[in-house]
Tab-separated table of C-alpha atoms and ligand atoms in Angstrom:
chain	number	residue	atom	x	y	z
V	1	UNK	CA	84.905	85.378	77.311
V	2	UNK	CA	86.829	83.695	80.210
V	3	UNK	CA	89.294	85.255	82.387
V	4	UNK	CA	92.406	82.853	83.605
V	5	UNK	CA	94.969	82.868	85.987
V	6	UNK	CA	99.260	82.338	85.334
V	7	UNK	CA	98.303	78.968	85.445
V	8	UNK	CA	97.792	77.063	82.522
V	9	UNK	CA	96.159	74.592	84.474
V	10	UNK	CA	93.579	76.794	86.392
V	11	UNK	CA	90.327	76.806	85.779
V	12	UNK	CA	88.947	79.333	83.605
V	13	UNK	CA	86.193	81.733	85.279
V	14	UNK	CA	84.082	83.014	82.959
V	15	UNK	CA	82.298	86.456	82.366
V	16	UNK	CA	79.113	85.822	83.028
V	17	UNK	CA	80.469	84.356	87.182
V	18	UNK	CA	82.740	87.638	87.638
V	19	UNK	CA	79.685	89.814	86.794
V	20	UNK	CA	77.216	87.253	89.193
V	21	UNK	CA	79.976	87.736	91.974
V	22	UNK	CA	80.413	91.637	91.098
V	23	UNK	CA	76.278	91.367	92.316
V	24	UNK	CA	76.653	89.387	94.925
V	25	UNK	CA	79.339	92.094	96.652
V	26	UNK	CA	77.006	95.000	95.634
V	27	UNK	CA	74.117	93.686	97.417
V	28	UNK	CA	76.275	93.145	100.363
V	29	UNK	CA	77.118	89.905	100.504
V	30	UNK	CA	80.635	88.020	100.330
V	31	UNK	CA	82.895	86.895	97.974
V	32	UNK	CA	85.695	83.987	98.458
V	33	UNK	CA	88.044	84.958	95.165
V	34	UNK	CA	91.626	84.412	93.998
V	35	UNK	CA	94.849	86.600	94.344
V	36	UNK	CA	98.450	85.521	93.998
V	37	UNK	CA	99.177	85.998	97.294
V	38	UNK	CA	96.128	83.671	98.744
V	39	UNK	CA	92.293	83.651	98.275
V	40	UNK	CA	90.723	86.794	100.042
V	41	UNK	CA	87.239	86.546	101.771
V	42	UNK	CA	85.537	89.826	99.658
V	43	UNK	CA	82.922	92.427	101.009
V	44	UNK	CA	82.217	95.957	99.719
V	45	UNK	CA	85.199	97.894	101.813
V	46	UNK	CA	82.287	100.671	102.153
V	47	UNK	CA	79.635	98.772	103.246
V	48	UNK	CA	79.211	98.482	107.328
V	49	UNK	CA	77.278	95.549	106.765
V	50	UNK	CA	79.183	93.524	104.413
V	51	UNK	CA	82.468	93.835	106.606
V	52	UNK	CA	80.452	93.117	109.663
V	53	UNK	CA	79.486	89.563	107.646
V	54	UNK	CA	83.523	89.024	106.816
V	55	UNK	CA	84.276	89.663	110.441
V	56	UNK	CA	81.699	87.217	111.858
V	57	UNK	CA	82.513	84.446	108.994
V	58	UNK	CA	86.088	84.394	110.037
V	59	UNK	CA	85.135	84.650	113.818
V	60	UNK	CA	87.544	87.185	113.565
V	61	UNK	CA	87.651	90.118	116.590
V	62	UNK	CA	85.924	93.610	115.262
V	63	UNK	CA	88.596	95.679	116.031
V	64	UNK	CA	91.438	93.950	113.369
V	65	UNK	CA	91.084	96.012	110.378
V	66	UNK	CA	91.246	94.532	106.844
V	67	UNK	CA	92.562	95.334	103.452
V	68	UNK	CA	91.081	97.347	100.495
V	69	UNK	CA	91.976	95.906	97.208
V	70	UNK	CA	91.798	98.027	94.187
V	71	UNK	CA	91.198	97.080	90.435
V	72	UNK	CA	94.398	98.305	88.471
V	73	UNK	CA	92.177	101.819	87.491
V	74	UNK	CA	91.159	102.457	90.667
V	75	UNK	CA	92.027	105.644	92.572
V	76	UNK	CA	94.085	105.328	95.671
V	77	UNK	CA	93.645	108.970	96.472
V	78	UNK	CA	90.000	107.944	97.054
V	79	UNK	CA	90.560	106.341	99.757
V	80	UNK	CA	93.274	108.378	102.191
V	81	UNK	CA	93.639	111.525	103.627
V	82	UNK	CA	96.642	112.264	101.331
V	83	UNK	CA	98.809	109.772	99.470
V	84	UNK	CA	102.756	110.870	100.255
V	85	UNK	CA	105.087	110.656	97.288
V	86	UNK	CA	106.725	107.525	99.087
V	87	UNK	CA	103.098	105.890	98.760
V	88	UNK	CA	103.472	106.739	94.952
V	89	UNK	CA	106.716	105.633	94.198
V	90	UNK	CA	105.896	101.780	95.615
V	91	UNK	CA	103.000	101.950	93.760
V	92	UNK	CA	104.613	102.095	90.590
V	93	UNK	CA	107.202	100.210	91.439
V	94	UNK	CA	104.894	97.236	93.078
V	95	UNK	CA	101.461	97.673	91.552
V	96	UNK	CA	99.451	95.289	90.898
V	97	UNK	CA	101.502	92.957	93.057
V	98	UNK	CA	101.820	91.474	96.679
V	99	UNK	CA	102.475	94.775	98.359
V	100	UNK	CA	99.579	96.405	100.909
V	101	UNK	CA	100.412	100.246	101.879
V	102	UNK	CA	98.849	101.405	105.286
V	103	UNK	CA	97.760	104.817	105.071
V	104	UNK	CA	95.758	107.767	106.906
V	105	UNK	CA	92.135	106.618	106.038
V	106	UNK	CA	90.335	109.605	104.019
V	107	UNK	CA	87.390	110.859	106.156
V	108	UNK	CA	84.522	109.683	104.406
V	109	UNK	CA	85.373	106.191	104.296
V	110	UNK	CA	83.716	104.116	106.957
V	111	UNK	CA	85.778	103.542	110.003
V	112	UNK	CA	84.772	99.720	110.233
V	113	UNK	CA	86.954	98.564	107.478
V	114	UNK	CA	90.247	99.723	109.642
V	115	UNK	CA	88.951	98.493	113.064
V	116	UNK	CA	87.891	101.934	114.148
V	117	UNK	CA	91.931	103.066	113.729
V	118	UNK	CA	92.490	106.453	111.408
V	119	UNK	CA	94.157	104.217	108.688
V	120	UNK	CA	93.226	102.260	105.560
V	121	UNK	CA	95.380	99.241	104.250
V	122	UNK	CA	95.234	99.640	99.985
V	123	UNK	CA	96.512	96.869	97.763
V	124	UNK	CA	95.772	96.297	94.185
V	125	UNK	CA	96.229	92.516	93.344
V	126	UNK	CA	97.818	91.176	90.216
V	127	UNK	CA	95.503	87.756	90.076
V	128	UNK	CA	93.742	88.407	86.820
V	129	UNK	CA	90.721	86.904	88.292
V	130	UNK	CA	90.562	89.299	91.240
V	131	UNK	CA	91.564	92.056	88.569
V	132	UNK	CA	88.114	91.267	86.565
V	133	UNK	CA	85.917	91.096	90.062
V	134	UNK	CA	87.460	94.581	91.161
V	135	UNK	CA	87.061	96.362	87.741
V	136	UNK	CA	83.451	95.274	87.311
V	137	UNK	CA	82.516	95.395	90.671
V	138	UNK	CA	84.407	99.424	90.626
V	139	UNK	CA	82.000	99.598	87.743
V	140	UNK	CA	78.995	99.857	89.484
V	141	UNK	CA	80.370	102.333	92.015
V	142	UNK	CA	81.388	104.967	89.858
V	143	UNK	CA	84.984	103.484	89.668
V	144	UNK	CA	85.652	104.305	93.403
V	145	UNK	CA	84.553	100.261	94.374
V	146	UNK	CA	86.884	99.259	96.934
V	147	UNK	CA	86.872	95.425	98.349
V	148	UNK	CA	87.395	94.822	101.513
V	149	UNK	CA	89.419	91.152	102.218
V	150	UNK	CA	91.195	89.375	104.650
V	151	UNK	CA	92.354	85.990	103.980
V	152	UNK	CA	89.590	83.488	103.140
V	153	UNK	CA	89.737	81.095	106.439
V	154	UNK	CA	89.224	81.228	109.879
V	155	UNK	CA	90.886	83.330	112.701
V	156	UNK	CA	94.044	82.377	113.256
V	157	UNK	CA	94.047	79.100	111.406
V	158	UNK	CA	96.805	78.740	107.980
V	159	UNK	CA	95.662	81.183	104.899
V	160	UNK	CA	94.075	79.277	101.523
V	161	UNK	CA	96.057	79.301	98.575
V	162	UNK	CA	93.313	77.174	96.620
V	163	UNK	CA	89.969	77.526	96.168
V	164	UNK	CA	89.050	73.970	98.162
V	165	UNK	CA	91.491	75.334	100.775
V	166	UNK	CA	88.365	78.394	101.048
V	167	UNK	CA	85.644	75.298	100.810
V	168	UNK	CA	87.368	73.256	103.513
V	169	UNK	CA	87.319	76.396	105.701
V	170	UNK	CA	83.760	77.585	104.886
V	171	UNK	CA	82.355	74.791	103.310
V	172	UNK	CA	79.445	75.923	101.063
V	173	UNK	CA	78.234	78.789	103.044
V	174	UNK	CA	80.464	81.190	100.909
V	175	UNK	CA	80.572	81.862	96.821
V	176	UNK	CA	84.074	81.057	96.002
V	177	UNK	CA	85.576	82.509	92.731
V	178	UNK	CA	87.842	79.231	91.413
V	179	UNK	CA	91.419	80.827	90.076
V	180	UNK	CA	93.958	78.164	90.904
V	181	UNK	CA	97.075	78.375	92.993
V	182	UNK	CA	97.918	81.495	94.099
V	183	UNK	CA	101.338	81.810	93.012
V	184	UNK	CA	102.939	83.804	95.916
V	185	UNK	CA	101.511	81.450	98.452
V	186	UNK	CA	101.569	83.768	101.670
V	187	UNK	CA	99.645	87.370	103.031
V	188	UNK	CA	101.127	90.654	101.442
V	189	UNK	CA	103.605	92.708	102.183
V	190	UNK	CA	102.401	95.068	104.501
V	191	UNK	CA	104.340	98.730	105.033
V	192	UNK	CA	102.989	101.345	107.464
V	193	UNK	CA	104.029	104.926	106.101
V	194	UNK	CA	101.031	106.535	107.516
V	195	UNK	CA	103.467	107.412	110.892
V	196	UNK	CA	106.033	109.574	109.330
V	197	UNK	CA	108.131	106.842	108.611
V	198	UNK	CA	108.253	103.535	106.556
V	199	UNK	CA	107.876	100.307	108.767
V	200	UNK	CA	107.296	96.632	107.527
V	201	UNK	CA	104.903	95.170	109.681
V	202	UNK	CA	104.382	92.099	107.650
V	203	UNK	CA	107.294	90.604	105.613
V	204	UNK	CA	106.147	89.217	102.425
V	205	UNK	CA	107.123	88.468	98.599
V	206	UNK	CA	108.307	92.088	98.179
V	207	UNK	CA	111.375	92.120	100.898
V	208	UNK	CA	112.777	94.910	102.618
V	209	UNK	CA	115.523	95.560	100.411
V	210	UNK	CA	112.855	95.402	97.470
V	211	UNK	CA	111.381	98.503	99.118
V	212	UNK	CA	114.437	100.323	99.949
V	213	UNK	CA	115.564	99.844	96.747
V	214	UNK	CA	112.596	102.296	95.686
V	215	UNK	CA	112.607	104.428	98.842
V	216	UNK	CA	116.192	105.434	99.591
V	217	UNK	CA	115.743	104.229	103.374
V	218	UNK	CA	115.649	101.018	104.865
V	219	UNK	CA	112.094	100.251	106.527
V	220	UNK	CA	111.694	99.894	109.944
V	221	UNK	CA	111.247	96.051	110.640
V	222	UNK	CA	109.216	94.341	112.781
V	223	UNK	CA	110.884	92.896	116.000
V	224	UNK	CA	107.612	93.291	118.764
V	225	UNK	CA	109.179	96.113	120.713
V	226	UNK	CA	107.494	98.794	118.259
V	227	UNK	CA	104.483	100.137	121.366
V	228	UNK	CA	103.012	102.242	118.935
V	229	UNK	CA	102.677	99.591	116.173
V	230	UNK	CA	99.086	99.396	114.751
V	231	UNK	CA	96.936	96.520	115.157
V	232	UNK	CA	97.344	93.934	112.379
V	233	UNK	CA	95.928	90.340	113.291
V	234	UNK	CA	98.979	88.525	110.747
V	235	UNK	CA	101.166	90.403	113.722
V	236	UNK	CA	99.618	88.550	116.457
V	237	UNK	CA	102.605	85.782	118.059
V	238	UNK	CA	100.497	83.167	117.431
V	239	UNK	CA	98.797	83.061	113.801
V	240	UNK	CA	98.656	80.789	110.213
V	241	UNK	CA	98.657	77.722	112.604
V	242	UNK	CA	97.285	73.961	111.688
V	243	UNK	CA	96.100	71.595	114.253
V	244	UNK	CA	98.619	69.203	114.545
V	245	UNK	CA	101.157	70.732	116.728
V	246	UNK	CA	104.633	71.974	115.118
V	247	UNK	CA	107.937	73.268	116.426
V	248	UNK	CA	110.386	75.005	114.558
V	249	UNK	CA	113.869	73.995	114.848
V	250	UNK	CA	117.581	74.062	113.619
V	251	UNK	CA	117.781	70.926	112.022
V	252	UNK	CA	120.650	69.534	114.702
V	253	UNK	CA	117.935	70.477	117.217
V	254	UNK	CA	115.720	68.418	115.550
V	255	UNK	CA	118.075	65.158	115.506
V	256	UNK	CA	117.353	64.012	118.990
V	257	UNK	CA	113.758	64.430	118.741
V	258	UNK	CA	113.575	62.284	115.551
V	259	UNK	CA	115.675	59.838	117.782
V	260	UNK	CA	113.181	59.752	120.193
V	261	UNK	CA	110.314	59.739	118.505
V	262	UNK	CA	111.254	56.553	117.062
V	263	UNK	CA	112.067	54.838	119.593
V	264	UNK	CA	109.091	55.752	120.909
V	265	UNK	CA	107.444	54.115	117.957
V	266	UNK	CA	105.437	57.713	117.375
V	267	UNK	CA	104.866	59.080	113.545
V	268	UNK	CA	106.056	62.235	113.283
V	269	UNK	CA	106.761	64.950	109.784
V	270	UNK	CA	109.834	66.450	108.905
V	271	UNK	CA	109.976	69.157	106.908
V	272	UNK	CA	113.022	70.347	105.620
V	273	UNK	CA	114.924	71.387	102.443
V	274	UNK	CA	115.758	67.991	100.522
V	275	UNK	CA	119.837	68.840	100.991
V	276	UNK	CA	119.258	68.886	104.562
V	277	UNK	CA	116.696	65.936	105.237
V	278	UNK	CA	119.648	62.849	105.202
V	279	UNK	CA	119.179	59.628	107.040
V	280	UNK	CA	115.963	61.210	108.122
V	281	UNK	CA	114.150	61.518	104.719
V	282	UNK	CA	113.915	57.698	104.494
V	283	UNK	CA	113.641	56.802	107.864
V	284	UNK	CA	110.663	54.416	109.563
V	285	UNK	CA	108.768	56.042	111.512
V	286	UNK	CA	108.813	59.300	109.924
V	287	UNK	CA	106.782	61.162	107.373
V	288	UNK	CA	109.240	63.228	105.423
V	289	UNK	CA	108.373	66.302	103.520
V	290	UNK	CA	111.188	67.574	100.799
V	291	UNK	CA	110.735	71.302	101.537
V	292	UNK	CA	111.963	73.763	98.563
V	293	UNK	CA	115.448	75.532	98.791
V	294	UNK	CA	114.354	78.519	97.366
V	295	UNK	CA	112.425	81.402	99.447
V	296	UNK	CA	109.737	81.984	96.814
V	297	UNK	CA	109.290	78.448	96.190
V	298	UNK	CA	109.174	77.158	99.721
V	299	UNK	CA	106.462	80.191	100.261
V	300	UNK	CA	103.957	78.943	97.532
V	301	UNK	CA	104.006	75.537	99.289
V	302	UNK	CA	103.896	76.287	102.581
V	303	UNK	CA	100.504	76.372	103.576
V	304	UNK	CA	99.038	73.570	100.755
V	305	UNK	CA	101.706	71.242	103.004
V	306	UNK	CA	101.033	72.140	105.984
V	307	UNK	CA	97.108	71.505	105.641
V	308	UNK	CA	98.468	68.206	103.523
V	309	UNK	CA	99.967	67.230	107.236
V	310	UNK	CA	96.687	67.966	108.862
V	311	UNK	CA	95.510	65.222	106.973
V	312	UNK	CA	98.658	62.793	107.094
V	313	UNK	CA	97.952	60.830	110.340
V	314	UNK	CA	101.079	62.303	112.408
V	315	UNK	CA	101.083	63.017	115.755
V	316	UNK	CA	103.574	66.287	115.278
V	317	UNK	CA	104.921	68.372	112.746
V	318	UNK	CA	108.791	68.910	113.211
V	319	UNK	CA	110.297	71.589	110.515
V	320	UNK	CA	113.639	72.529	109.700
V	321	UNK	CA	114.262	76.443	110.980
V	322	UNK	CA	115.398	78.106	108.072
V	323	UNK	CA	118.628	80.529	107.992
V	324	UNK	CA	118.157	83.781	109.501
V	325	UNK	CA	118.429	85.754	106.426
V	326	UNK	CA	116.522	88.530	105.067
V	327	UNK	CA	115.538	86.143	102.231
V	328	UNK	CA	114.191	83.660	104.667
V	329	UNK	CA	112.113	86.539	106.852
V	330	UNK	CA	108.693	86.003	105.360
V	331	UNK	CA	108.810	82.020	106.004
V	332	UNK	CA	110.420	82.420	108.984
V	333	UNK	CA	107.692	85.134	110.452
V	334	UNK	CA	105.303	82.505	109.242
V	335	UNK	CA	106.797	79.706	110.390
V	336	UNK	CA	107.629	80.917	114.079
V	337	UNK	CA	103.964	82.044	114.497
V	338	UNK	CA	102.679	78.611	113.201
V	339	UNK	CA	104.862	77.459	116.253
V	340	UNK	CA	104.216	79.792	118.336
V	341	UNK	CA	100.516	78.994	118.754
V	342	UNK	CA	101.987	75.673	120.495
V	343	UNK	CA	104.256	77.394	122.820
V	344	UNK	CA	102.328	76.645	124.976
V	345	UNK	CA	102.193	72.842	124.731
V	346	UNK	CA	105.567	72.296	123.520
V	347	UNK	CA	105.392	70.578	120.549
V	348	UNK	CA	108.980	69.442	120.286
V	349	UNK	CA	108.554	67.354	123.903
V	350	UNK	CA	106.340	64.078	123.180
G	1	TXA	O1	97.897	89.017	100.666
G	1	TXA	C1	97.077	89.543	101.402
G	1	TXA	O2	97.303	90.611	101.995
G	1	TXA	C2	95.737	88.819	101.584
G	1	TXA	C3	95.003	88.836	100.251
G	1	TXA	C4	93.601	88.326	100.347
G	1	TXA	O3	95.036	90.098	99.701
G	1	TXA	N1	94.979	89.428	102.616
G	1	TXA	C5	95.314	89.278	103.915
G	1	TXA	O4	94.403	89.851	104.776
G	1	TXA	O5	96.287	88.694	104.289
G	1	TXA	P1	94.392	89.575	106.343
G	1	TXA	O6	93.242	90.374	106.885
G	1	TXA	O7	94.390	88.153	106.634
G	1	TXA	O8	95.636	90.296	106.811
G	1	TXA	C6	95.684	91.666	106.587
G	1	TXA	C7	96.563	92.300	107.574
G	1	TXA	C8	95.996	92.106	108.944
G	1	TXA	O9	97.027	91.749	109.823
G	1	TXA	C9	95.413	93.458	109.222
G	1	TXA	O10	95.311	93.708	110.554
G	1	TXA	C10	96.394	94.361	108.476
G	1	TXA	O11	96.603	93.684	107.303
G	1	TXA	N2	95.816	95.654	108.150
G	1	TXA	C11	94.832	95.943	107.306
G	1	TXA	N3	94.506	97.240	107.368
G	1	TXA	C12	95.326	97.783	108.291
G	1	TXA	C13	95.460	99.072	108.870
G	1	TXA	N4	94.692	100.076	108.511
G	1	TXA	N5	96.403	99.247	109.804
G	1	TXA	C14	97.187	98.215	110.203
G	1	TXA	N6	97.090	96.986	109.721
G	1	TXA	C15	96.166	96.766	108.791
G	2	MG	MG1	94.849	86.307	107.458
């Protein structure tokens, strides 16, 4: 028996690897496996130990908590204090699907998965892949099995949405589970209701008129000035960065740079949408990158192309700001902290 992905073109993972991986996380060791929002670096959720080893693989600071994913059967009310009938509606409007609920953490689960905060993050994944490894792995702990997984690649570097993405982060130190492209292409959306009230603290594939569709409210969204905001490392300015510097412009902000540049006789990237790119898409000098027009689309490329630039022998990355829309707010959060981790050396000044 195999188990595959969306993808007719994924490679099929059979059986006999989702039960050696299932073993793998029981004995406390980690996991690199598929979702459709991007490959998660696995430990048991319950297990001290095993989310100690995901923190230090990542380099990632102790005190950033990570997410719980749940097989399809698996109990939410496990995990929290007490799930509110807002918590139950998403879920059965959004489960299994790119959608992470923060909620108070139930006592008896260990504080280290949350980074020491009274809270759990719970998401149940639609990647049928990830689906197999929870429900066998939930198997073996009574069908409680929780697994705890941040995104499988270093602190603060761009997320993997393939499973060489995970091998060119980790090389063969870590067991990766082989399910193809994740289809979303970015993190979750993640919604705090464990404060009284519902606030997005991550935008994502399910946007925040998705969730007040189901809610009757509008969630709170994230603009920085929220003090009592929990921890959450995808919420930190600078994040989901690649090496070669970027800056994130309107595109007629970008026009005199590209001038510049080439007179300067420096290769540079563009990315924007193809309706947008004009004399620039063909012109010497620059390496131009024909960026989707549509939100989802744009998101399930994003991070494949910007690791693609890494690679693509230019000296800066110049991208196309997109419209200030709630459509566009999960690239642009993405985007602007990509940027934002150049800031500092201003990446639109040669
Ligand atoms: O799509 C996703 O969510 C992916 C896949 C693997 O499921 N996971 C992911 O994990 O993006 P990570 O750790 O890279 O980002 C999870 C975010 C972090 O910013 C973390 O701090 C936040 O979720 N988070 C997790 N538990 C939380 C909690 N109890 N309170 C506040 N934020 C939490
Ligand atoms: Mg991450």
């Amino acid at each position: 028996m195999s188990i595959r992905s969306n993808f007719p073109s994924a490679p099929a993972v059979t059986a006999e690897q989702i039960a050696h991986a299932a073993e793998l996380l029981d004995a406390g060791q980690l996991v690199a496996f598929p979702t459709e929002t991007v490959y998660g670096l696995g430990g048991d959720a319950e297990n001290p130990e095993a989310v100690a080893r995901i923190y230090a693989a990542k380099g990632r600071p102790a005190n950033h908590p990570v997410i719980v994913h749940l097989a399809p059967h698996g109990d939410p009310n496990y995990w929290v204090e007490h799930l509110p009938a807002d918590a139950q509606k998403l879920i059965d409007a959004f489960w299994p699907g790119p959608l992470t609920l923060i909620l108070k953490r139930a006592a008896h689960i260990p504080s280290a998965v949350s980074g020491g905060q009274d809270s759990v993050g719970l998401r149940c994944p639609s990647h049928p892949v990830a689906q197999a490894l929870l429900d066998v792995f939930g198997a073996r702990r009574g069908g409680h099995g929780g697994v705890a997984a941040p995104s499988a690649n270093r602190f603060g570097h761009v997320s993997p949405t393939t499973a060489q993405h995970v091998r060119d982060e980790f090389g063969d130190t870590i067991h990766v589970l082989d399910g193809g492209s994740s289809d979303v292409g970015i993190e979750s959306t993640i919604l705090d209701l464990s404060r009284g009230f519902p606030a997005l603290l991550r935008p994502g594939h399910v946007t925040p008129q998705d969730l007040a569709g189901v809610l009757g409210v509008a969630p709170r969204l994230p603009d920085g000035s929220d003090a009592t905001a929990p921890r959450a490392s995808g919420t930190l300015k600078a994040h989901y960065a690649p090496r070669t510097p970027l800056a994130l412009l309107p595109f007629d902000a970008l026009e005199p740079i590209l001038s510049a540049a080439r007179d300067a006789g420096e290769r540079v990237a563009l990315v924007a949408r193809k309706s947008r790119g004009g004399r620039w898409a063909s012109a010497d000098g620059v390496h131009f990158v024909a960026a989707p027009e549509d939100p989802h689309a744009y998101a399930r490329e994003l991070y494949g192309l910007l690791r693609a630039l890494d690679r693509a022998d230019v000296s800066r990355i110049l991208i196309e700001k997109l419209p200030d829309t709630l459509e566009w707010i999960a690239v642009n959060d993405r985007l602007g902290r990509a940027a934002a981790a150049f800031e500092a050396r201003d990446a639109s000044a040669p």
